[in-house]
């Protein structure tokens, strides 16, 4: 069976900050998976995503639905990338880091209702003592500028203070902000806030820099391959992800080695921006990437197979001996024969697993 890395795309509708915002909303209806955008009853377009979070959803709900599973998987060795995408003022920074008020509470080491999903993730992994390295950096016009590197060994209160300082300095809306965590399980989580995009007067997407342009090219290449009905095995086709820093960061997802999730932040008062954001997310939903197992996953699955097989054999042996005790009449030759059969089975399983390990090491 071919195993695909599915790209999970969720939409977060920005909270209506006043009554006028609600009146000007371009969202005519939505369910938990569908959203309909309309303009003065002249135009209507429906989109489907994995999850639509309505404007009243709080930070914790988003965290539990989208990020908590990423953390759980990272602890079993699976890497993930999470993209936060949206137009200017659509709530990207709010979703990741929270409000100024929540940063104030964070300075005291506290998580509040408004604390963003990135803060919650760092807090959870820190509490579980799973951070081997935490980095926060920005990509500004293809330049990587580091803002924080730590091994996560410091006390939470000290790390929280450092985080506040860093976040307060990230105030340019067209840079990309990256939070990268390496766990003790050797997995990586990258949360990438893509710098704001908006639509120009011509209706074309205005791309602020090379990274976004290259990201669009990568998506297009993946989709073109699919249209030609070729199976996408990323190592064999040219995807230009090395041509920008942003797409390079996402390369493990393009290669099927890491999961990819996207949160689209939607400001319902700006229809052109909203449509651009939803169309961007829709393209990702059409991509299917063949999952490549990581080394750790392969080791784990071989180990799991061995444990399952061993357990099955053990159960078989136990049930056999229990039955024989009750029957009592079964001669010793029968037991010896069964033991020999089991030994043969074990040897073949061990041989099979050894071959798999050799094949895997040679890859
Ligand atoms: N769900 C929400 N609930 C309450 N306030 C929100 C919500 N989303 C966004 N806001 C508020 O809207 C304003 C703009 O949000 P934010 O700065 O997060 O947007 P952004 O997408 O990061 O913008 P930029 O691209 O300019 O950086 C902020 O004052 C933020 O607190």
mmCIF file of C-alpha atoms and ligand atoms in Angstrom:
data_model
loop_
_atom_site.group_PDB
_atom_site.id
_atom_site.type_symbol
_atom_site.label_atom_id
_atom_site.label_comp_id
_atom_site.label_asym_id
_atom_site.label_seq_id
_atom_site.Cartn_x
_atom_site.Cartn_y
_atom_site.Cartn_z
ATOM 1 C CA UNK A 1 0.000 0.000 0.000
ATOM 2 C CA UNK A 2 1.354 3.460 -0.915
ATOM 3 C CA UNK A 3 1.431 5.743 2.078
ATOM 4 C CA UNK A 4 0.804 9.418 1.350
ATOM 5 C CA UNK A 5 1.768 12.403 3.428
ATOM 6 C CA UNK A 6 -1.464 14.308 3.391
ATOM 7 C CA UNK A 7 -1.277 18.054 3.599
ATOM 8 C CA UNK A 8 -3.706 19.196 6.256
ATOM 9 C CA UNK A 9 -5.117 22.640 5.590
ATOM 10 C CA UNK A 10 -7.185 24.499 8.164
ATOM 11 C CA UNK A 11 -8.734 27.957 8.007
ATOM 12 C CA UNK A 12 -8.903 30.285 10.965
ATOM 13 C CA UNK A 13 -11.440 33.070 10.505
ATOM 14 C CA UNK A 14 -10.219 36.216 12.230
ATOM 15 C CA UNK A 15 -12.353 37.416 15.120
ATOM 16 C CA UNK A 16 -14.656 40.335 14.271
ATOM 17 C CA UNK A 17 -13.181 43.180 16.257
ATOM 18 C CA UNK A 18 -16.293 45.398 15.835
ATOM 19 C CA UNK A 19 -19.830 45.399 14.356
ATOM 20 C CA UNK A 20 -18.673 46.997 11.107
ATOM 21 C CA UNK A 21 -16.219 44.141 10.505
ATOM 22 C CA UNK A 22 -19.114 41.704 10.699
ATOM 23 C CA UNK A 23 -21.239 43.735 8.280
ATOM 24 C CA UNK A 24 -18.376 43.874 5.778
ATOM 25 C CA UNK A 25 -17.606 40.150 5.991
ATOM 26 C CA UNK A 26 -17.299 38.320 2.663
ATOM 27 C CA UNK A 27 -18.144 34.977 4.272
ATOM 28 C CA UNK A 28 -21.755 34.145 3.474
ATOM 29 C CA UNK A 29 -21.784 30.760 5.233
ATOM 30 C CA UNK A 30 -19.529 28.040 6.574
ATOM 31 C CA UNK A 31 -19.567 24.621 8.217
ATOM 32 C CA UNK A 32 -16.670 22.876 9.949
ATOM 33 C CA UNK A 33 -15.252 21.882 6.524
ATOM 34 C CA UNK A 34 -16.764 24.251 3.959
ATOM 35 C CA UNK A 35 -16.682 27.980 3.522
ATOM 36 C CA UNK A 36 -18.604 30.127 1.034
ATOM 37 C CA UNK A 37 -17.261 33.526 -0.009
ATOM 38 C CA UNK A 38 -19.552 35.971 -1.757
ATOM 39 C CA UNK A 39 -19.433 39.534 -3.048
ATOM 40 C CA UNK A 40 -22.639 41.619 -3.060
ATOM 41 C CA UNK A 41 -24.627 38.512 -4.086
ATOM 42 C CA UNK A 42 -22.944 38.710 -7.523
ATOM 43 C CA UNK A 43 -20.174 36.256 -6.936
ATOM 44 C CA UNK A 44 -20.092 33.102 -4.866
ATOM 45 C CA UNK A 45 -17.320 30.597 -4.390
ATOM 46 C CA UNK A 46 -17.211 27.540 -2.166
ATOM 47 C CA UNK A 47 -14.044 26.003 -0.704
ATOM 48 C CA UNK A 48 -13.426 22.826 1.250
ATOM 49 C CA UNK A 49 -10.698 22.292 3.824
ATOM 50 C CA UNK A 50 -9.825 19.841 6.571
ATOM 51 C CA UNK A 51 -11.130 22.163 9.236
ATOM 52 C CA UNK A 52 -12.664 25.628 9.450
ATOM 53 C CA UNK A 53 -12.200 27.350 12.803
ATOM 54 C CA UNK A 54 -14.801 30.044 13.268
ATOM 55 C CA UNK A 55 -14.058 33.548 14.494
ATOM 56 C CA UNK A 56 -14.865 32.590 18.080
ATOM 57 C CA UNK A 57 -12.400 29.723 18.294
ATOM 58 C CA UNK A 58 -9.812 30.367 20.951
ATOM 59 C CA UNK A 59 -6.079 29.733 20.916
ATOM 60 C CA UNK A 60 -6.375 26.550 22.965
ATOM 61 C CA UNK A 61 -8.829 24.962 20.527
ATOM 62 C CA UNK A 62 -6.529 25.663 17.594
ATOM 63 C CA UNK A 63 -3.585 24.345 19.586
ATOM 64 C CA UNK A 64 -5.329 21.124 20.569
ATOM 65 C CA UNK A 65 -6.649 20.406 17.075
ATOM 66 C CA UNK A 66 -3.620 21.324 14.982
ATOM 67 C CA UNK A 67 -0.439 21.558 17.035
ATOM 68 C CA UNK A 68 -0.879 19.043 19.850
ATOM 69 C CA UNK A 69 -0.941 16.098 17.370
ATOM 70 C CA UNK A 70 2.281 17.464 15.806
ATOM 71 C CA UNK A 71 3.924 17.453 19.242
ATOM 72 C CA UNK A 72 2.745 13.896 19.939
ATOM 73 C CA UNK A 73 4.124 12.723 16.617
ATOM 74 C CA UNK A 74 7.418 14.522 17.158
ATOM 75 C CA UNK A 75 7.793 12.531 20.365
ATOM 76 C CA UNK A 76 7.529 9.339 18.352
ATOM 77 C CA UNK A 77 10.151 10.518 15.870
ATOM 78 C CA UNK A 78 7.986 12.079 13.163
ATOM 79 C CA UNK A 79 8.961 15.544 11.922
ATOM 80 C CA UNK A 80 6.437 18.177 10.876
ATOM 81 C CA UNK A 81 6.255 21.603 9.320
ATOM 82 C CA UNK A 82 3.440 24.001 10.048
ATOM 83 C CA UNK A 83 2.867 27.006 7.785
ATOM 84 C CA UNK A 84 0.899 30.036 8.947
ATOM 85 C CA UNK A 85 -0.271 31.928 5.886
ATOM 86 C CA UNK A 86 -2.502 34.946 5.365
ATOM 87 C CA UNK A 87 -2.723 38.547 4.270
ATOM 88 C CA UNK A 88 -1.695 41.591 6.258
ATOM 89 C CA UNK A 89 -3.568 41.901 9.546
ATOM 90 C CA UNK A 90 -5.257 38.502 9.204
ATOM 91 C CA UNK A 91 -4.101 37.226 12.593
ATOM 92 C CA UNK A 92 -0.881 35.325 11.861
ATOM 93 C CA UNK A 93 1.172 36.919 14.631
ATOM 94 C CA UNK A 94 -1.793 36.686 16.992
ATOM 95 C CA UNK A 95 -2.208 32.967 16.257
ATOM 96 C CA UNK A 96 1.471 32.214 16.795
ATOM 97 C CA UNK A 97 2.400 34.418 19.720
ATOM 98 C CA UNK A 98 -0.799 35.921 21.160
ATOM 99 C CA UNK A 99 -1.523 39.477 22.232
ATOM 100 C CA UNK A 100 0.721 42.027 23.939
ATOM 101 C CA UNK A 101 -1.203 41.233 27.131
ATOM 102 C CA UNK A 102 -0.346 37.545 26.827
ATOM 103 C CA UNK A 103 3.333 38.428 26.333
ATOM 104 C CA UNK A 104 3.145 40.384 29.559
ATOM 105 C CA UNK A 105 1.879 37.284 31.408
ATOM 106 C CA UNK A 106 4.470 35.161 29.620
ATOM 107 C CA UNK A 107 7.173 37.376 31.128
ATOM 108 C CA UNK A 108 6.025 35.962 34.462
ATOM 109 C CA UNK A 109 6.264 32.452 33.024
ATOM 110 C CA UNK A 110 2.484 32.056 32.644
ATOM 111 C CA UNK A 111 0.416 30.753 29.759
ATOM 112 C CA UNK A 112 -2.825 32.713 29.361
ATOM 113 C CA UNK A 113 -5.981 32.248 27.270
ATOM 114 C CA UNK A 114 -4.498 34.475 24.563
ATOM 115 C CA UNK A 115 -1.096 32.773 24.403
ATOM 116 C CA UNK A 116 -0.371 31.725 20.845
ATOM 117 C CA UNK A 117 0.129 28.214 19.503
ATOM 118 C CA UNK A 118 3.921 28.518 19.135
ATOM 119 C CA UNK A 119 4.271 29.571 22.766
ATOM 120 C CA UNK A 120 2.037 26.689 23.876
ATOM 121 C CA UNK A 121 4.086 24.224 21.849
ATOM 122 C CA UNK A 122 7.406 25.410 23.265
ATOM 123 C CA UNK A 123 5.896 25.321 26.766
ATOM 124 C CA UNK A 124 4.588 21.756 26.359
ATOM 125 C CA UNK A 125 7.872 20.412 24.984
ATOM 126 C CA UNK A 126 9.836 22.260 27.658
ATOM 127 C CA UNK A 127 7.627 20.817 30.418
ATOM 128 C CA UNK A 128 8.221 17.350 29.008
ATOM 129 C CA UNK A 129 11.994 18.075 28.846
ATOM 130 C CA UNK A 130 12.052 17.114 25.185
ATOM 131 C CA UNK A 131 13.775 20.115 23.608
ATOM 132 C CA UNK A 132 17.243 19.404 22.344
ATOM 133 C CA UNK A 133 17.466 22.708 20.436
ATOM 134 C CA UNK A 134 15.154 25.659 19.953
ATOM 135 C CA UNK A 135 15.852 28.278 17.296
ATOM 136 C CA UNK A 136 13.936 31.358 16.265
ATOM 137 C CA UNK A 137 15.093 33.105 13.130
ATOM 138 C CA UNK A 138 13.754 35.233 10.350
ATOM 139 C CA UNK A 139 14.211 35.128 6.604
ATOM 140 C CA UNK A 140 14.473 38.652 5.335
ATOM 141 C CA UNK A 141 15.027 38.912 1.622
ATOM 142 C CA UNK A 142 16.895 35.568 1.515
ATOM 143 C CA UNK A 143 19.011 36.469 4.543
ATOM 144 C CA UNK A 144 18.671 34.253 7.597
ATOM 145 C CA UNK A 145 18.931 36.300 10.775
ATOM 146 C CA UNK A 146 19.082 34.363 14.003
ATOM 147 C CA UNK A 147 17.191 35.711 17.001
ATOM 148 C CA UNK A 148 17.443 32.872 19.490
ATOM 149 C CA UNK A 149 19.269 29.564 19.887
ATOM 150 C CA UNK A 150 18.948 27.592 23.082
ATOM 151 C CA UNK A 151 19.092 23.966 24.162
ATOM 152 C CA UNK A 152 15.932 24.227 26.235
ATOM 153 C CA UNK A 153 17.776 23.292 29.438
ATOM 154 C CA UNK A 154 17.130 26.630 31.149
ATOM 155 C CA UNK A 155 14.245 27.178 33.571
ATOM 156 C CA UNK A 156 10.901 27.932 31.950
ATOM 157 C CA UNK A 157 10.734 31.424 33.440
ATOM 158 C CA UNK A 158 14.107 32.324 31.888
ATOM 159 C CA UNK A 159 13.164 30.884 28.513
ATOM 160 C CA UNK A 160 9.781 32.667 28.655
ATOM 161 C CA UNK A 161 11.509 36.017 29.248
ATOM 162 C CA UNK A 162 13.849 35.380 26.325
ATOM 163 C CA UNK A 163 10.888 34.487 24.100
ATOM 164 C CA UNK A 164 9.116 37.755 24.981
ATOM 165 C CA UNK A 165 12.135 39.820 24.060
ATOM 166 C CA UNK A 166 12.543 38.012 20.745
ATOM 167 C CA UNK A 167 8.851 38.273 19.814
ATOM 168 C CA UNK A 168 8.745 41.978 20.559
ATOM 169 C CA UNK A 169 11.521 42.482 18.010
ATOM 170 C CA UNK A 170 9.743 40.620 15.214
ATOM 171 C CA UNK A 171 7.675 43.486 13.955
ATOM 172 C CA UNK A 172 8.125 43.527 10.208
ATOM 173 C CA UNK A 173 5.108 42.018 8.458
ATOM 174 C CA UNK A 174 6.859 40.914 5.253
ATOM 175 C CA UNK A 175 9.592 38.798 6.795
ATOM 176 C CA UNK A 176 9.166 35.072 7.351
ATOM 177 C CA UNK A 177 9.450 33.993 10.974
ATOM 178 C CA UNK A 178 10.648 30.471 11.739
ATOM 179 C CA UNK A 179 10.504 28.581 15.031
ATOM 180 C CA UNK A 180 12.488 25.374 14.814
ATOM 181 C CA UNK A 181 12.571 22.748 17.522
ATOM 182 C CA UNK A 182 14.732 19.656 17.519
ATOM 183 C CA UNK A 183 13.449 17.081 19.976
ATOM 184 C CA UNK A 184 15.379 14.481 21.901
ATOM 185 C CA UNK A 185 13.708 11.937 19.601
ATOM 186 C CA UNK A 186 15.655 13.489 16.686
ATOM 187 C CA UNK A 187 12.495 14.824 15.090
ATOM 188 C CA UNK A 188 12.062 18.443 14.042
ATOM 189 C CA UNK A 189 9.102 20.772 14.214
ATOM 190 C CA UNK A 190 9.257 23.924 12.130
ATOM 191 C CA UNK A 191 6.572 26.549 12.421
ATOM 192 C CA UNK A 192 6.860 29.053 9.601
ATOM 193 C CA UNK A 193 4.940 32.289 9.548
ATOM 194 C CA UNK A 194 5.005 33.408 5.948
ATOM 195 C CA UNK A 195 5.355 37.156 5.491
ATOM 196 C CA UNK A 196 2.159 38.949 4.529
ATOM 197 C CA UNK A 197 0.852 38.670 1.012
ATOM 198 C CA UNK A 198 -1.854 40.799 -0.533
ATOM 199 C CA UNK A 199 -3.444 41.237 -3.924
ATOM 200 C CA UNK A 200 -2.397 44.056 -6.187
ATOM 201 C CA UNK A 201 -4.821 46.202 -8.165
ATOM 202 C CA UNK A 202 -4.477 43.930 -11.176
ATOM 203 C CA UNK A 203 -5.838 41.065 -9.092
ATOM 204 C CA UNK A 204 -2.481 39.262 -9.309
ATOM 205 C CA UNK A 205 -0.861 38.090 -6.132
ATOM 206 C CA UNK A 206 1.833 40.514 -5.079
ATOM 207 C CA UNK A 207 4.851 38.491 -4.082
ATOM 208 C CA UNK A 208 7.140 40.304 -1.742
ATOM 209 C CA UNK A 209 10.173 38.210 -2.333
ATOM 210 C CA UNK A 210 11.835 35.305 -3.992
ATOM 211 C CA UNK A 211 10.747 32.795 -1.339
ATOM 212 C CA UNK A 212 7.045 33.126 -2.014
ATOM 213 C CA UNK A 213 7.612 33.065 -5.740
ATOM 214 C CA UNK A 214 9.669 29.856 -5.424
ATOM 215 C CA UNK A 215 7.067 28.333 -3.120
ATOM 216 C CA UNK A 216 4.431 28.898 -5.805
ATOM 217 C CA UNK A 217 6.739 27.318 -8.391
ATOM 218 C CA UNK A 218 7.278 24.261 -6.175
ATOM 219 C CA UNK A 219 3.528 23.816 -5.718
ATOM 220 C CA UNK A 220 2.990 24.225 -9.453
ATOM 221 C CA UNK A 221 5.682 21.626 -10.265
ATOM 222 C CA UNK A 222 4.086 19.147 -7.873
ATOM 223 C CA UNK A 223 0.648 19.745 -9.349
ATOM 224 C CA UNK A 224 1.882 19.537 -12.962
ATOM 225 C CA UNK A 225 3.463 16.169 -12.252
ATOM 226 C CA UNK A 226 0.203 14.962 -10.822
ATOM 227 C CA UNK A 227 -1.777 16.190 -13.807
ATOM 228 C CA UNK A 228 0.483 14.105 -16.022
ATOM 229 C CA UNK A 229 -0.642 11.209 -13.883
ATOM 230 C CA UNK A 230 2.916 10.357 -12.849
ATOM 231 C CA UNK A 231 3.452 9.007 -9.393
ATOM 232 C CA UNK A 232 5.228 11.670 -7.418
ATOM 233 C CA UNK A 233 8.417 10.275 -6.033
ATOM 234 C CA UNK A 234 10.163 13.436 -5.073
ATOM 235 C CA UNK A 235 13.717 12.231 -5.500
ATOM 236 C CA UNK A 236 13.137 11.673 -9.220
ATOM 237 C CA UNK A 237 11.627 14.953 -10.312
ATOM 238 C CA UNK A 238 12.994 18.443 -10.155
ATOM 239 C CA UNK A 239 11.268 20.598 -7.576
ATOM 240 C CA UNK A 240 13.068 23.938 -7.267
ATOM 241 C CA UNK A 241 12.998 23.994 -3.478
ATOM 242 C CA UNK A 242 16.732 24.710 -3.218
ATOM 243 C CA UNK A 243 16.214 28.047 -4.930
ATOM 244 C CA UNK A 244 14.991 29.867 -1.831
ATOM 245 C CA UNK A 245 15.523 29.687 1.899
ATOM 246 C CA UNK A 246 11.836 29.240 2.638
ATOM 247 C CA UNK A 247 11.289 26.313 0.272
ATOM 248 C CA UNK A 248 14.559 24.755 1.427
ATOM 249 C CA UNK A 249 13.154 24.699 4.944
ATOM 250 C CA UNK A 250 10.095 22.907 3.623
ATOM 251 C CA UNK A 251 12.107 20.440 1.524
ATOM 252 C CA UNK A 252 11.665 17.557 3.985
ATOM 253 C CA UNK A 253 7.921 17.885 3.465
ATOM 254 C CA UNK A 254 8.265 17.983 -0.331
ATOM 255 C CA UNK A 255 10.426 14.843 -0.058
ATOM 256 C CA UNK A 256 7.821 13.063 2.021
ATOM 257 C CA UNK A 257 10.009 12.938 5.145
ATOM 258 C CA UNK A 258 7.934 15.324 7.242
ATOM 259 C CA UNK A 259 4.272 16.086 7.570
ATOM 260 C CA UNK A 260 2.968 19.421 6.389
ATOM 261 C CA UNK A 261 0.112 21.324 7.960
ATOM 262 C CA UNK A 262 -1.130 24.758 7.024
ATOM 263 C CA UNK A 263 -3.228 27.264 8.911
ATOM 264 C CA UNK A 264 -4.759 29.893 6.653
ATOM 265 C CA UNK A 265 -5.561 33.073 8.539
ATOM 266 C CA UNK A 266 -8.554 34.740 6.979
ATOM 267 C CA UNK A 267 -9.526 38.379 7.394
ATOM 268 C CA UNK A 268 -13.160 38.340 6.198
ATOM 269 C CA UNK A 269 -13.345 42.055 5.485
ATOM 270 C CA UNK A 270 -10.948 41.952 2.523
ATOM 271 C CA UNK A 271 -12.428 39.755 -0.181
ATOM 272 C CA UNK A 272 -9.461 39.814 -2.586
ATOM 273 C CA UNK A 273 -7.014 38.865 0.144
ATOM 274 C CA UNK A 274 -9.406 36.213 1.447
ATOM 275 C CA UNK A 275 -9.748 34.640 -2.015
ATOM 276 C CA UNK A 276 -5.967 34.708 -2.538
ATOM 277 C CA UNK A 277 -5.431 32.982 0.807
ATOM 278 C CA UNK A 278 -8.059 30.292 0.190
ATOM 279 C CA UNK A 279 -6.768 29.586 -3.322
ATOM 280 C CA UNK A 280 -3.256 29.192 -1.933
ATOM 281 C CA UNK A 281 -4.525 26.616 0.581
ATOM 282 C CA UNK A 282 -6.550 24.783 -2.029
ATOM 283 C CA UNK A 283 -3.499 24.194 -4.192
ATOM 284 C CA UNK A 284 -1.765 22.488 -1.271
ATOM 285 C CA UNK A 285 -4.756 20.265 -0.662
ATOM 286 C CA UNK A 286 -4.461 18.799 -4.133
ATOM 287 C CA UNK A 287 -0.858 17.667 -3.607
ATOM 288 C CA UNK A 288 -0.134 14.095 -2.658
ATOM 289 C CA UNK A 289 3.358 13.222 -1.502
ATOM 290 C CA UNK A 290 4.622 9.687 -1.032
ATOM 291 C CA UNK A 291 5.681 9.228 2.552
ATOM 292 C CA UNK A 292 9.329 8.306 3.113
ATOM 293 C CA UNK A 293 9.976 6.695 6.463
ATOM 294 C CA UNK A 294 12.608 8.330 8.629
ATOM 295 C CA UNK A 295 15.457 6.208 10.001
ATOM 296 C CA UNK A 296 13.925 6.277 13.446
ATOM 297 C CA UNK A 297 10.508 5.309 12.114
ATOM 298 C CA UNK A 298 12.016 2.402 10.159
ATOM 299 C CA UNK A 299 13.891 1.222 13.240
ATOM 300 C CA UNK A 300 10.709 1.547 15.268
ATOM 301 C CA UNK A 301 8.584 -0.299 12.756
ATOM 302 C CA UNK A 302 11.091 -3.157 12.475
ATOM 303 C CA UNK A 303 11.201 -3.309 16.255
ATOM 304 C CA UNK A 304 7.407 -3.189 16.457
ATOM 305 C CA UNK A 305 7.063 -5.943 13.853
ATOM 306 C CA UNK A 306 9.457 -8.088 15.858
ATOM 307 C CA UNK A 307 7.602 -7.424 19.100
ATOM 308 C CA UNK A 308 4.219 -8.147 17.530
ATOM 309 C CA UNK A 309 5.454 -11.346 15.919
ATOM 310 C CA UNK A 310 7.148 -12.440 19.141
ATOM 311 C CA UNK A 311 4.003 -11.746 21.125
ATOM 312 C CA UNK A 312 1.897 -13.730 18.661
ATOM 313 C CA UNK A 313 4.267 -16.684 18.862
ATOM 314 C CA UNK A 314 4.345 -16.503 22.621
ATOM 315 C CA UNK A 315 0.546 -16.441 22.782
ATOM 316 C CA UNK A 316 0.417 -19.436 20.478
ATOM 317 C CA UNK A 317 2.883 -21.331 22.628
ATOM 318 C CA UNK A 318 1.084 -20.411 25.860
ATOM 319 C CA UNK A 319 -2.304 -21.449 24.546
ATOM 320 C CA UNK A 320 -0.818 -24.676 23.260
ATOM 321 C CA UNK A 321 0.794 -25.587 26.585
ATOM 322 C CA UNK A 322 -2.332 -24.602 28.541
ATOM 323 C CA UNK A 323 -4.453 -26.813 26.303
ATOM 324 C CA UNK A 324 -2.014 -29.665 26.639
ATOM 325 C CA UNK A 325 -2.061 -29.393 30.413
ATOM 326 C CA UNK A 326 -5.796 -29.792 30.408
ATOM 327 C CA UNK A 327 -5.707 -32.658 27.964
ATOM 328 C CA UNK A 328 -2.697 -34.193 29.759
ATOM 329 C CA UNK A 329 -2.601 -37.043 27.345
ATOM 330 C CA UNK A 330 -0.550 -35.413 24.620
ATOM 331 C CA UNK A 331 2.819 -37.170 24.303
ATOM 332 C CA UNK A 332 6.130 -35.358 24.780
ATOM 333 C CA UNK A 333 6.992 -35.786 21.056
ATOM 334 C CA UNK A 334 4.110 -33.526 20.203
ATOM 335 C CA UNK A 335 5.546 -30.719 22.397
ATOM 336 C CA UNK A 336 8.996 -31.189 20.963
ATOM 337 C CA UNK A 337 7.642 -31.038 17.458
ATOM 338 C CA UNK A 338 5.719 -27.814 18.238
ATOM 339 C CA UNK A 339 8.780 -26.255 19.870
ATOM 340 C CA UNK A 340 10.800 -27.092 16.779
ATOM 341 C CA UNK A 341 8.150 -25.457 14.583
ATOM 342 C CA UNK A 342 8.242 -22.332 16.705
ATOM 343 C CA UNK A 343 12.039 -22.214 16.613
ATOM 344 C CA UNK A 344 11.925 -22.464 12.823
ATOM 345 C CA UNK A 345 9.359 -19.677 12.661
ATOM 346 C CA UNK A 346 11.447 -17.452 14.938
ATOM 347 C CA UNK A 347 14.539 -18.081 12.865
ATOM 348 C CA UNK A 348 12.754 -17.116 9.676
ATOM 349 C CA UNK A 349 11.410 -13.921 11.293
ATOM 350 C CA UNK A 350 14.874 -13.031 12.596
ATOM 351 C CA UNK A 351 16.354 -13.708 9.164
ATOM 352 C CA UNK A 352 13.674 -11.542 7.520
ATOM 353 C CA UNK A 353 14.280 -8.670 9.940
ATOM 354 C CA UNK A 354 18.071 -8.940 9.555
ATOM 355 C CA UNK A 355 17.676 -8.647 5.771
ATOM 356 C CA UNK A 356 15.467 -5.602 6.224
ATOM 357 C CA UNK A 357 18.008 -3.934 8.514
ATOM 358 C CA UNK A 358 20.855 -4.622 6.046
ATOM 359 C CA UNK A 359 18.778 -3.243 3.156
ATOM 360 C CA UNK A 360 17.856 -0.197 5.198
ATOM 361 C CA UNK A 361 21.478 0.454 6.281
ATOM 362 C CA UNK A 362 22.616 0.301 2.655
ATOM 363 C CA UNK A 363 20.093 2.913 1.528
HETATM 364 N N1 LIG B 1 -8.652 35.733 16.518
HETATM 365 C C1 LIG B 1 -8.379 36.977 16.967
HETATM 366 N N2 LIG B 1 -8.947 37.420 18.093
HETATM 367 C C2 LIG B 1 -8.680 38.651 18.557
HETATM 368 N N3 LIG B 1 -7.858 39.540 17.946
HETATM 369 C C3 LIG B 1 -7.274 39.155 16.820
HETATM 370 C C4 LIG B 1 -7.510 37.864 16.256
HETATM 371 N N4 LIG B 1 -6.791 37.763 15.144
HETATM 372 C C5 LIG B 1 -6.142 38.934 15.009
HETATM 373 N N5 LIG B 1 -6.443 39.773 16.003
HETATM 374 C C6 LIG B 1 -5.931 41.159 16.170
HETATM 375 O O1 LIG B 1 -5.885 41.757 14.879
HETATM 376 C C7 LIG B 1 -4.706 42.544 14.742
HETATM 377 C C8 LIG B 1 -3.885 42.072 13.534
HETATM 378 O O2 LIG B 1 -3.471 40.751 13.770
HETATM 379 P P1 LIG B 1 -1.982 40.254 13.519
HETATM 380 O O3 LIG B 1 -0.987 41.304 13.853
HETATM 381 O O4 LIG B 1 -1.828 38.949 14.184
HETATM 382 O O5 LIG B 1 -2.032 40.062 11.949
HETATM 383 P P2 LIG B 1 -0.845 39.567 10.992
HETATM 384 O O6 LIG B 1 -1.454 38.663 10.009
HETATM 385 O O7 LIG B 1 0.287 39.056 11.775
HETATM 386 O O8 LIG B 1 -0.469 40.948 10.306
HETATM 387 P P3 LIG B 1 0.932 41.361 9.622
HETATM 388 O O9 LIG B 1 0.997 40.627 8.365
HETATM 389 O O10 LIG B 1 0.796 42.819 9.441
HETATM 390 O O11 LIG B 1 2.031 40.989 10.585
HETATM 391 C C9 LIG B 1 -3.954 42.439 16.042
HETATM 392 O O12 LIG B 1 -4.272 43.544 16.844
HETATM 393 C C10 LIG B 1 -4.495 41.173 16.676
HETATM 394 O O13 LIG B 1 -4.437 41.207 18.094
#
